[in-house]
XYZ file of C-alpha atoms in Angstrom:
540
model
C 18.020 -15.480 14.979
C 16.225 -16.002 12.473
C 17.601 -19.501 10.140
C 16.216 -20.325 6.714
C 15.274 -23.660 6.248
C 12.740 -26.528 4.264
C 12.478 -28.082 7.095
C 9.603 -30.621 6.056
C 10.834 -30.958 2.980
C 8.189 -29.376 0.635
C 10.101 -27.300 -1.701
C 8.904 -23.796 0.754
C 11.503 -22.209 2.484
C 10.732 -22.661 6.605
C 11.957 -20.320 9.876
C 13.585 -21.478 12.482
C 13.664 -18.737 15.092
C 14.771 -19.061 18.142
C 12.742 -16.962 20.936
C 15.060 -15.294 24.048
C 12.760 -14.252 26.565
C 10.388 -17.290 26.441
C 13.223 -20.018 26.185
C 12.087 -20.969 22.609
C 12.214 -21.553 19.589
C 9.108 -21.500 17.001
C 9.391 -23.528 13.976
C 6.810 -21.573 10.303
C 6.617 -23.848 7.864
C 3.697 -24.074 5.539
C 4.491 -20.917 3.226
C 2.966 -18.956 1.176
C 3.266 -15.153 -0.069
C 0.050 -12.945 0.840
C -0.569 -9.409 -1.330
C 0.531 -6.393 1.543
C 1.205 -2.745 1.416
C 3.737 -0.614 2.499
C 2.662 2.600 4.093
C 4.259 5.672 3.337
C 2.932 8.653 5.346
C 2.874 13.178 4.610
C 0.886 15.113 7.239
C -1.330 17.420 5.870
C -2.362 19.138 9.568
C -4.255 19.056 12.051
C -8.048 18.343 11.233
C -7.403 19.044 7.541
C -9.612 16.263 6.401
C -8.203 16.020 3.855
C -10.997 14.526 1.454
C -9.282 15.201 -2.516
C -6.321 14.349 -3.876
C -4.607 15.448 -7.712
C -1.023 13.870 -9.399
C 0.713 15.788 -11.837
C 4.327 16.932 -12.245
C 3.577 20.376 -11.586
C 7.038 22.014 -11.883
C 8.301 20.047 -14.570
C 11.364 18.170 -12.999
C 10.372 15.164 -14.498
C 8.931 13.729 -10.674
C 5.347 13.408 -9.829
C 4.096 16.297 -7.354
C 0.566 15.841 -5.273
C -1.698 18.055 -4.025
C -4.453 17.515 -1.399
C -6.856 19.738 0.309
C -7.006 20.885 4.159
C -10.788 21.182 4.600
C -10.303 22.891 8.270
C -7.186 25.130 7.266
C -8.878 26.569 4.142
C -5.488 25.695 1.902
C -3.986 23.447 -0.722
C -1.301 22.155 0.368
C 2.128 20.711 -2.472
C 3.752 18.335 -1.551
C 6.839 17.866 -3.664
C 8.064 14.936 -5.456
C 11.624 14.121 -5.011
C 13.741 10.830 -5.668
C 12.476 6.735 -5.731
C 8.466 8.548 -5.379
C 8.498 10.267 -2.259
C 7.327 13.623 -1.209
C 8.190 16.563 0.658
C 5.847 18.882 1.671
C 5.935 22.260 -0.248
C 3.756 25.780 -0.175
C 0.336 25.599 0.862
C -1.538 28.116 -1.168
C -4.258 29.949 1.002
C -8.295 29.635 -0.937
C -11.105 32.058 0.753
C -11.001 32.247 4.475
C -13.438 29.764 5.956
C -14.046 28.369 2.803
C -13.218 24.917 3.820
C -11.749 23.639 -0.215
C -13.485 20.323 -0.361
C -12.379 18.655 -4.159
C -9.746 19.716 -6.631
C -9.576 19.789 -10.143
C -6.891 19.754 -12.596
C -6.950 21.623 -16.407
C -5.102 24.046 -18.117
C -8.485 26.637 -18.487
C -6.898 29.263 -19.704
C -4.854 27.823 -22.766
C -1.345 28.824 -21.997
C -0.235 25.517 -21.391
C 0.068 25.879 -17.345
C -2.116 23.342 -15.482
C -4.234 25.149 -13.116
C -6.563 24.155 -9.378
C -9.986 24.618 -9.819
C -10.950 24.125 -5.950
C -14.715 23.535 -4.990
C -15.015 25.366 -1.670
C -18.050 23.855 0.778
C -18.941 26.760 3.705
C -18.264 29.083 0.842
C -20.135 28.284 -1.157
C -17.742 29.078 -4.522
C -15.350 27.660 -7.100
C -11.520 28.546 -6.845
C -9.118 28.616 -9.591
C -5.645 28.814 -9.115
C -3.841 29.607 -12.268
C -0.451 27.399 -12.974
C 2.461 29.681 -13.201
C 5.992 29.409 -15.034
C 7.637 28.052 -12.401
C 5.535 25.659 -10.701
C 3.718 27.571 -8.712
C 0.071 29.097 -8.686
C -1.558 32.497 -8.575
C -3.687 33.743 -6.218
C -7.127 32.271 -6.079
C -9.933 33.434 -7.963
C -13.455 32.322 -6.974
C -16.505 32.442 -8.544
C -19.776 31.843 -6.074
C -21.729 28.736 -7.339
C -25.248 30.033 -5.757
C -27.021 31.420 -2.301
C -27.934 28.227 -0.537
C -26.062 25.492 -2.775
C -23.410 24.140 -1.358
C -20.847 22.373 -3.971
C -18.984 19.320 -3.316
C -17.134 18.046 -6.363
C -16.746 19.976 -9.614
C -15.871 18.719 -13.335
C -15.131 20.151 -16.212
C -15.210 19.962 -20.232
C -15.791 22.327 -23.305
C -19.853 22.616 -22.853
C -20.634 25.002 -25.098
C -18.085 23.891 -27.737
C -16.050 26.909 -27.923
C -12.814 25.235 -27.510
C -12.379 26.980 -24.109
C -12.858 24.320 -20.614
C -15.685 25.581 -18.394
C -16.850 24.050 -14.760
C -19.529 22.983 -13.675
C -20.059 22.291 -9.911
C -22.742 19.076 -8.056
C -24.282 21.113 -5.343
C -25.422 19.428 -2.577
C -28.185 21.720 -0.678
C -29.998 22.936 -4.057
C -30.068 20.166 -5.645
C -28.905 22.034 -8.860
C -25.511 22.284 -10.408
C -23.900 25.383 -11.737
C -22.199 26.132 -14.569
C -19.021 28.666 -15.282
C -19.059 29.050 -18.827
C -15.065 29.854 -19.744
C -14.913 32.819 -21.716
C -11.274 32.234 -22.947
C -9.863 35.374 -20.989
C -9.905 33.760 -18.310
C -13.371 34.906 -16.855
C -15.631 32.458 -15.841
C -18.494 34.721 -14.510
C -21.259 33.836 -16.637
C -23.009 30.712 -14.262
C -26.237 28.780 -15.070
C -28.153 27.363 -12.854
C -29.649 24.252 -13.680
C -32.156 22.091 -12.100
C -31.667 18.601 -10.845
C -34.806 17.933 -9.015
C -35.891 17.730 -5.278
C -33.841 15.412 -3.346
C -31.456 14.089 -6.029
C -28.985 16.093 -3.346
C -25.970 15.878 -5.664
C -22.175 15.324 -4.419
C -20.454 14.474 -7.474
C -20.996 14.573 -11.364
C -18.652 13.686 -14.263
C -18.426 15.304 -18.047
C -17.705 13.261 -20.961
C -19.123 12.732 -24.854
C -21.644 9.892 -24.404
C -23.853 9.547 -27.500
C -20.791 10.189 -29.954
C -22.016 13.573 -30.932
C -18.928 15.518 -30.194
C -20.850 17.893 -27.530
C -20.156 17.273 -23.893
C -22.615 15.615 -21.496
C -23.061 15.143 -17.946
C -23.623 12.838 -15.437
C -24.422 13.279 -12.504
C -25.473 11.359 -9.047
C -27.621 11.374 -6.429
C -27.300 10.749 -2.347
C -30.026 9.125 -1.194
C -31.652 7.456 -3.763
C -28.601 5.441 -5.161
C -29.755 6.739 -8.856
C -27.532 8.681 -11.356
C -28.400 11.500 -13.791
C -27.759 11.975 -17.928
C -27.955 15.583 -19.211
C -27.066 15.207 -23.051
C -25.173 18.107 -23.992
C -26.494 20.323 -27.556
C -22.587 21.713 -28.104
C -24.344 25.584 -26.530
C -23.475 24.931 -23.254
C -27.292 23.734 -22.336
C -28.476 20.807 -21.810
C -31.665 18.162 -22.094
C -33.689 17.264 -19.499
C -32.456 14.723 -17.380
C -32.572 10.415 -17.870
C -32.741 8.891 -14.821
C -31.061 5.182 -14.322
C -31.091 3.689 -11.125
C -30.127 0.066 -9.875
C -29.341 -1.595 -6.381
C -27.421 1.319 -5.014
C -28.603 3.105 -1.772
C -26.519 6.015 -0.304
C -24.229 9.099 -1.281
C -21.391 8.499 -4.022
C -17.960 11.051 -2.673
C -17.220 10.634 -6.890
C -18.472 9.357 -10.339
C -16.590 7.904 -13.170
C -16.717 7.632 -16.960
C -14.890 4.310 -18.275
C -15.114 1.678 -20.847
C -15.092 -1.226 -18.290
C -16.351 -4.168 -21.370
C -14.462 -2.224 -24.195
C -17.208 -1.946 -26.156
C -15.324 1.403 -26.719
C -18.647 3.107 -25.288
C -18.140 4.644 -21.547
C -20.068 3.518 -19.024
C -21.420 4.947 -15.613
C -19.680 3.808 -12.709
C -20.090 5.161 -8.841
C -20.266 4.386 -4.944
C -23.072 3.292 -3.087
C -22.333 3.908 0.764
C -25.013 2.538 2.444
C -25.194 -0.602 1.169
C -21.920 -1.358 0.299
C -22.308 -1.794 -3.624
C -20.479 -0.237 -6.482
C -23.241 0.839 -9.710
C -22.246 0.166 -12.799
C -24.300 0.793 -16.300
C -22.962 -0.187 -19.296
C -23.154 2.326 -21.867
C -25.087 1.644 -25.675
C -23.278 4.581 -27.010
C -26.273 6.511 -28.003
C -26.666 8.058 -24.617
C -28.232 5.814 -23.544
C -27.304 2.716 -20.837
C -28.667 -0.825 -19.903
C -29.623 -1.667 -16.984
C -27.410 -0.716 -14.433
C -26.440 -3.746 -11.967
C -24.358 -3.769 -8.930
C -20.872 -4.732 -7.862
C -21.148 -6.388 -3.988
C -17.900 -5.568 -1.797
C -19.967 -5.646 1.668
C -22.100 -2.897 3.896
C -19.217 -2.867 6.622
C -16.878 -0.871 4.096
C -19.316 1.582 2.845
C -16.993 2.400 -0.626
C -16.230 5.987 -1.754
C -13.787 6.781 -3.598
C -12.996 4.413 -7.297
C -10.776 4.678 -9.594
C -10.646 2.747 -13.454
C -7.543 1.832 -14.264
C -5.324 -1.155 -15.618
C -3.440 -2.554 -12.050
C -2.692 -5.828 -13.029
C -1.059 -5.234 -16.226
C -3.319 -7.895 -18.037
C -4.980 -5.099 -20.485
C -8.110 -4.851 -18.706
C -9.884 -2.054 -16.753
C -9.637 -2.773 -12.449
C -11.173 -0.315 -9.752
C -9.575 0.530 -6.759
C -12.077 1.810 -3.841
C -11.432 3.443 -0.859
C -13.372 2.176 2.177
C -13.441 4.696 4.734
C -15.404 2.910 8.053
C -13.537 0.303 7.052
C -9.976 2.301 7.002
C -9.343 -0.193 3.972
C -8.746 -0.478 0.533
C -9.637 -2.612 -1.401
C -8.919 -3.679 -5.422
C -11.172 -5.341 -7.711
C -10.066 -7.072 -10.983
C -11.987 -6.743 -14.474
C -12.186 -9.468 -16.607
C -13.054 -6.848 -19.907
C -16.866 -7.413 -19.589
C -17.716 -5.355 -17.115
C -17.725 -7.927 -14.264
C -15.195 -7.311 -11.401
C -13.681 -9.626 -8.686
C -12.790 -8.184 -5.168
C -8.965 -8.794 -5.594
C -6.702 -7.756 -2.501
C -8.160 -6.393 0.822
C -5.697 -3.913 2.508
C -6.146 -2.408 5.967
C -4.765 0.647 6.470
C -5.012 0.658 10.438
C -7.819 1.629 12.554
C -9.180 5.245 12.478
C -7.581 5.701 8.747
C -10.936 5.952 7.321
C -9.890 6.781 3.935
C -11.247 8.664 1.431
C -9.719 10.140 -1.544
C -7.926 8.136 -4.313
C -4.978 8.669 -6.721
C -3.059 5.856 -8.889
C 0.599 6.777 -10.481
C 3.847 5.279 -11.050
C 5.338 7.774 -8.996
C 9.151 5.447 -8.709
C 9.363 4.601 -12.425
C 8.796 0.987 -11.332
C 6.075 0.205 -14.448
C 3.840 -0.472 -11.167
C 1.041 2.038 -10.305
C 1.559 3.738 -6.213
C -2.398 4.264 -4.576
C -2.143 7.767 -3.032
C -5.207 7.722 -0.424
C -5.723 10.537 2.105
C -6.766 9.883 5.858
C -9.543 11.922 6.470
C -9.185 10.152 10.326
C -6.144 11.029 11.256
C -5.432 14.139 8.408
C -2.611 12.431 6.075
C -1.409 12.037 2.531
C -0.404 8.204 2.240
C 1.431 6.593 -0.450
C 0.748 2.573 -0.882
C 3.116 0.232 -2.656
C 2.199 -3.112 -3.411
C 4.338 -5.933 -2.172
C 3.904 -10.326 -1.195
C 4.607 -10.993 2.020
C 5.619 -14.048 3.045
C 2.830 -16.213 5.235
C 3.030 -19.458 7.171
C 0.056 -21.347 7.975
C 1.442 -23.853 10.698
C 3.332 -22.631 14.026
C 5.172 -25.325 15.516
C 7.027 -24.078 19.143
C 9.862 -26.541 21.230
C 10.753 -25.622 24.781
C 14.460 -25.245 25.304
C 14.498 -25.434 28.878
C 13.065 -23.539 31.859
C 15.645 -20.459 31.382
C 17.972 -20.860 29.093
C 18.153 -17.481 27.484
C 18.788 -19.079 23.913
C 20.541 -16.701 21.498
C 21.810 -18.699 18.922
C 20.494 -21.862 16.248
C 22.272 -23.474 13.658
C 20.868 -27.257 11.533
C 22.222 -30.077 10.005
C 21.601 -33.550 9.401
C 23.483 -35.045 12.389
C 22.020 -38.355 11.864
C 22.583 -38.511 7.776
C 18.684 -39.186 7.787
C 17.932 -36.613 5.061
C 16.721 -34.168 7.584
C 16.845 -31.506 8.650
C 18.071 -31.149 12.870
C 18.508 -28.018 15.369
C 21.368 -27.278 17.515
C 19.961 -24.206 20.244
C 23.043 -22.303 22.236
C 22.061 -21.608 25.523
C 23.866 -19.102 27.145
C 22.168 -19.303 30.468
C 21.841 -23.178 30.921
C 26.172 -23.388 29.864
C 24.879 -26.143 27.499
C 22.878 -26.857 24.006
C 20.019 -28.824 22.945
C 19.588 -30.836 19.646
C 15.964 -31.227 18.151
C 16.702 -34.702 15.694
C 13.926 -34.115 13.094
C 11.588 -36.203 11.656
C 10.042 -37.097 8.533
C 7.309 -35.100 8.990
C 8.146 -31.582 9.939
C 8.464 -32.579 13.715
C 11.325 -32.774 16.240
C 12.118 -34.961 18.823
C 12.392 -34.052 22.075
C 15.831 -31.743 22.994
C 18.859 -33.685 23.899
C 21.455 -31.409 26.347
C 25.297 -31.313 26.077
C 27.021 -28.956 28.786
C 29.310 -27.108 27.981
C 30.762 -26.464 31.032
C 29.887 -24.380 34.332
C 29.744 -20.338 33.003
C 30.203 -20.922 29.677
C 27.474 -19.265 28.433
C 27.508 -19.917 24.888
C 26.289 -17.277 22.764
C 26.468 -18.561 19.393
C 26.411 -21.606 17.299
C 27.556 -22.925 14.141
C 27.035 -26.153 12.253
C 30.321 -27.481 9.384
C 31.519 -30.641 8.626
C 35.451 -29.192 10.106
C 36.908 -32.547 9.571
C 35.608 -33.598 6.007
C 34.266 -37.037 7.201
C 30.855 -36.510 5.792
C 29.406 -35.828 8.971
C 28.160 -32.135 10.636
C 30.129 -30.972 13.290
C 29.319 -28.070 15.922
C 31.167 -25.475 17.766
C 29.755 -22.955 20.098
C 31.372 -19.387 21.105
C 31.116 -19.049 24.613
C 31.060 -15.577 25.977
C 32.149 -15.733 29.822
C 34.644 -18.563 28.980
C 36.631 -17.178 26.372
C 36.487 -19.955 24.516
C 35.121 -22.268 21.476
C 33.933 -25.450 22.000
C 34.517 -27.627 18.774
C 32.353 -31.461 18.727
C 33.482 -33.898 16.303
C 29.939 -35.451 15.418
C 30.294 -39.515 14.965
C 27.306 -39.546 12.489
C 25.411 -42.209 14.401
C 23.349 -39.897 16.977
C 26.398 -39.526 19.287
C 29.106 -37.164 19.676
C 32.878 -36.835 20.349
C 34.030 -34.848 23.997
C 34.318 -31.499 23.277
C 37.465 -29.661 22.301
C 37.969 -25.980 24.185
C 40.262 -23.104 22.036
C 40.755 -20.114 24.562
C 40.121 -16.687 22.331
C 41.888 -14.780 25.466
C 41.266 -12.815 28.627
C 38.317 -10.485 28.336
C 37.777 -11.352 24.928
C 34.067 -12.368 25.356
C 33.287 -13.742 21.483
C 30.139 -13.260 20.057
C 30.213 -15.428 16.632
C 32.801 -17.930 14.798
C 33.119 -18.953 11.306
C 33.650 -21.952 9.575
C 36.173 -21.524 5.831
C 39.734 -22.233 4.681
C 41.519 -19.001 5.091
C 44.941 -19.931 4.022
C 43.890 -22.740 0.726
C 45.634 -25.964 2.807
C 42.304 -27.935 1.887
C 40.907 -27.479 5.503
C 38.280 -25.851 7.249
C 39.697 -22.927 9.420
C 37.619 -21.424 12.608
C 37.109 -17.539 12.540
C 35.777 -15.961 15.398
C 34.637 -12.066 16.713
C 35.385 -11.161 19.840
C 32.781 -8.079 21.197
C 34.510 -7.079 24.664
C 38.344 -7.291 23.170
C 36.893 -5.928 19.501
C 39.098 -8.285 18.196
C 39.293 -11.505 16.056
C 40.727 -15.143 16.259
C 41.756 -17.598 13.497
C 42.123 -20.760 14.429
C 43.651 -23.150 11.886
C 43.997 -27.052 11.272
């Protein structure tokens, strides 16, 4: 049984809990609220190693859907959105056998008004396109090779030659280059150009955006080991300038590279993760395609940040960051102040071995709050994390009720009129009640025991002013004896002898309530009888 009361008079709710097995009661005080997340998980598959997630209303039913890669089975699994922001597993779409799909992008690459999926295949060294169909499904995959020895990890989309068709570019980790697939506007991407990035750059991620406000798409690519970023400025014809490199306090790979205006100056900035030293590197854009010296946001080397998403996560109209940390199985949230500075504000653990990887945010249930969608690389799940505030108590006190009383119930009241909260506990196995008188510091006196009678087994206790004399009285429901006991309070830490009332043979009363059931101005008692499945009404 749990009772809520302000025991220590600090205007915060405290909890009183009976512990049947340990013969004690706990009093939890010092309330505060702690940001937490609820998890709803959806199985992707054994050995699926999901590393990418995209969110969109594929079937146009007004509910957001999700698509996740299954690295092990070489498929993409669609989860259809249903009511209240939940999902059901939908259709899996095969890519190429043994292709090991690593990343998914969304875009309308054939200008038919439907969203298509672009899948990056690590083992097959290819990019697959699943064109969106009219009924919210997708066509069979059409694949294009990224080149021998490439091992692409991720693709980005953009109009790279200024012809109003979306092109595809892949980051090729093994060959230190990128493959650009130019779209001919007729569902064909066979025109592929490879651009060298440089020896040992080992790019895992890249992104496309207009960095110098010339209306042409530029490319930013992140190095794996050196922690640097490379910028290719586009000429608008599918070709690019030589790479300009920017570096900072960053060691390790970046699963994603993000372009966003984090300091609100209308110029795109670069954000990338640094897996080995636990930093997030930020390079503020100047607007002409160049960047200020990069600086690092420290999140901790043990965390190893993977995915980063930039969005307003606390409704203050400023860009924030959410980051998955795979080794520590955490999602962290950093709130931004609009100047490019970020503060680590939330840390959510998802459980040992989940190994968070991919991340997306969306309002799945139309409550104007974003949920976090993450993939559990370690266990093969898609998870939806919903923020809420969990109650925390800084102080816990335990009071013994005896060696073997098996406390079933407790109630509170001011038994001695000293404006302090007192407690009464029903002890079923020792056939008595314990009264703990409250002190003025949230503590209690040693329990005072009152016998209810041999084999009475009080299972429930109630407090209330039965005779309306401004003193709190006590009522117990005695399950073995088939009675209730009414104990009138004198208000001076003493009580009258109990009066017992039968609830009927084999009734086994389990609870009792107080109230004026016949509107005569007097308090009556109503019992619930477990064994006889009945109620008794006792009128005064």
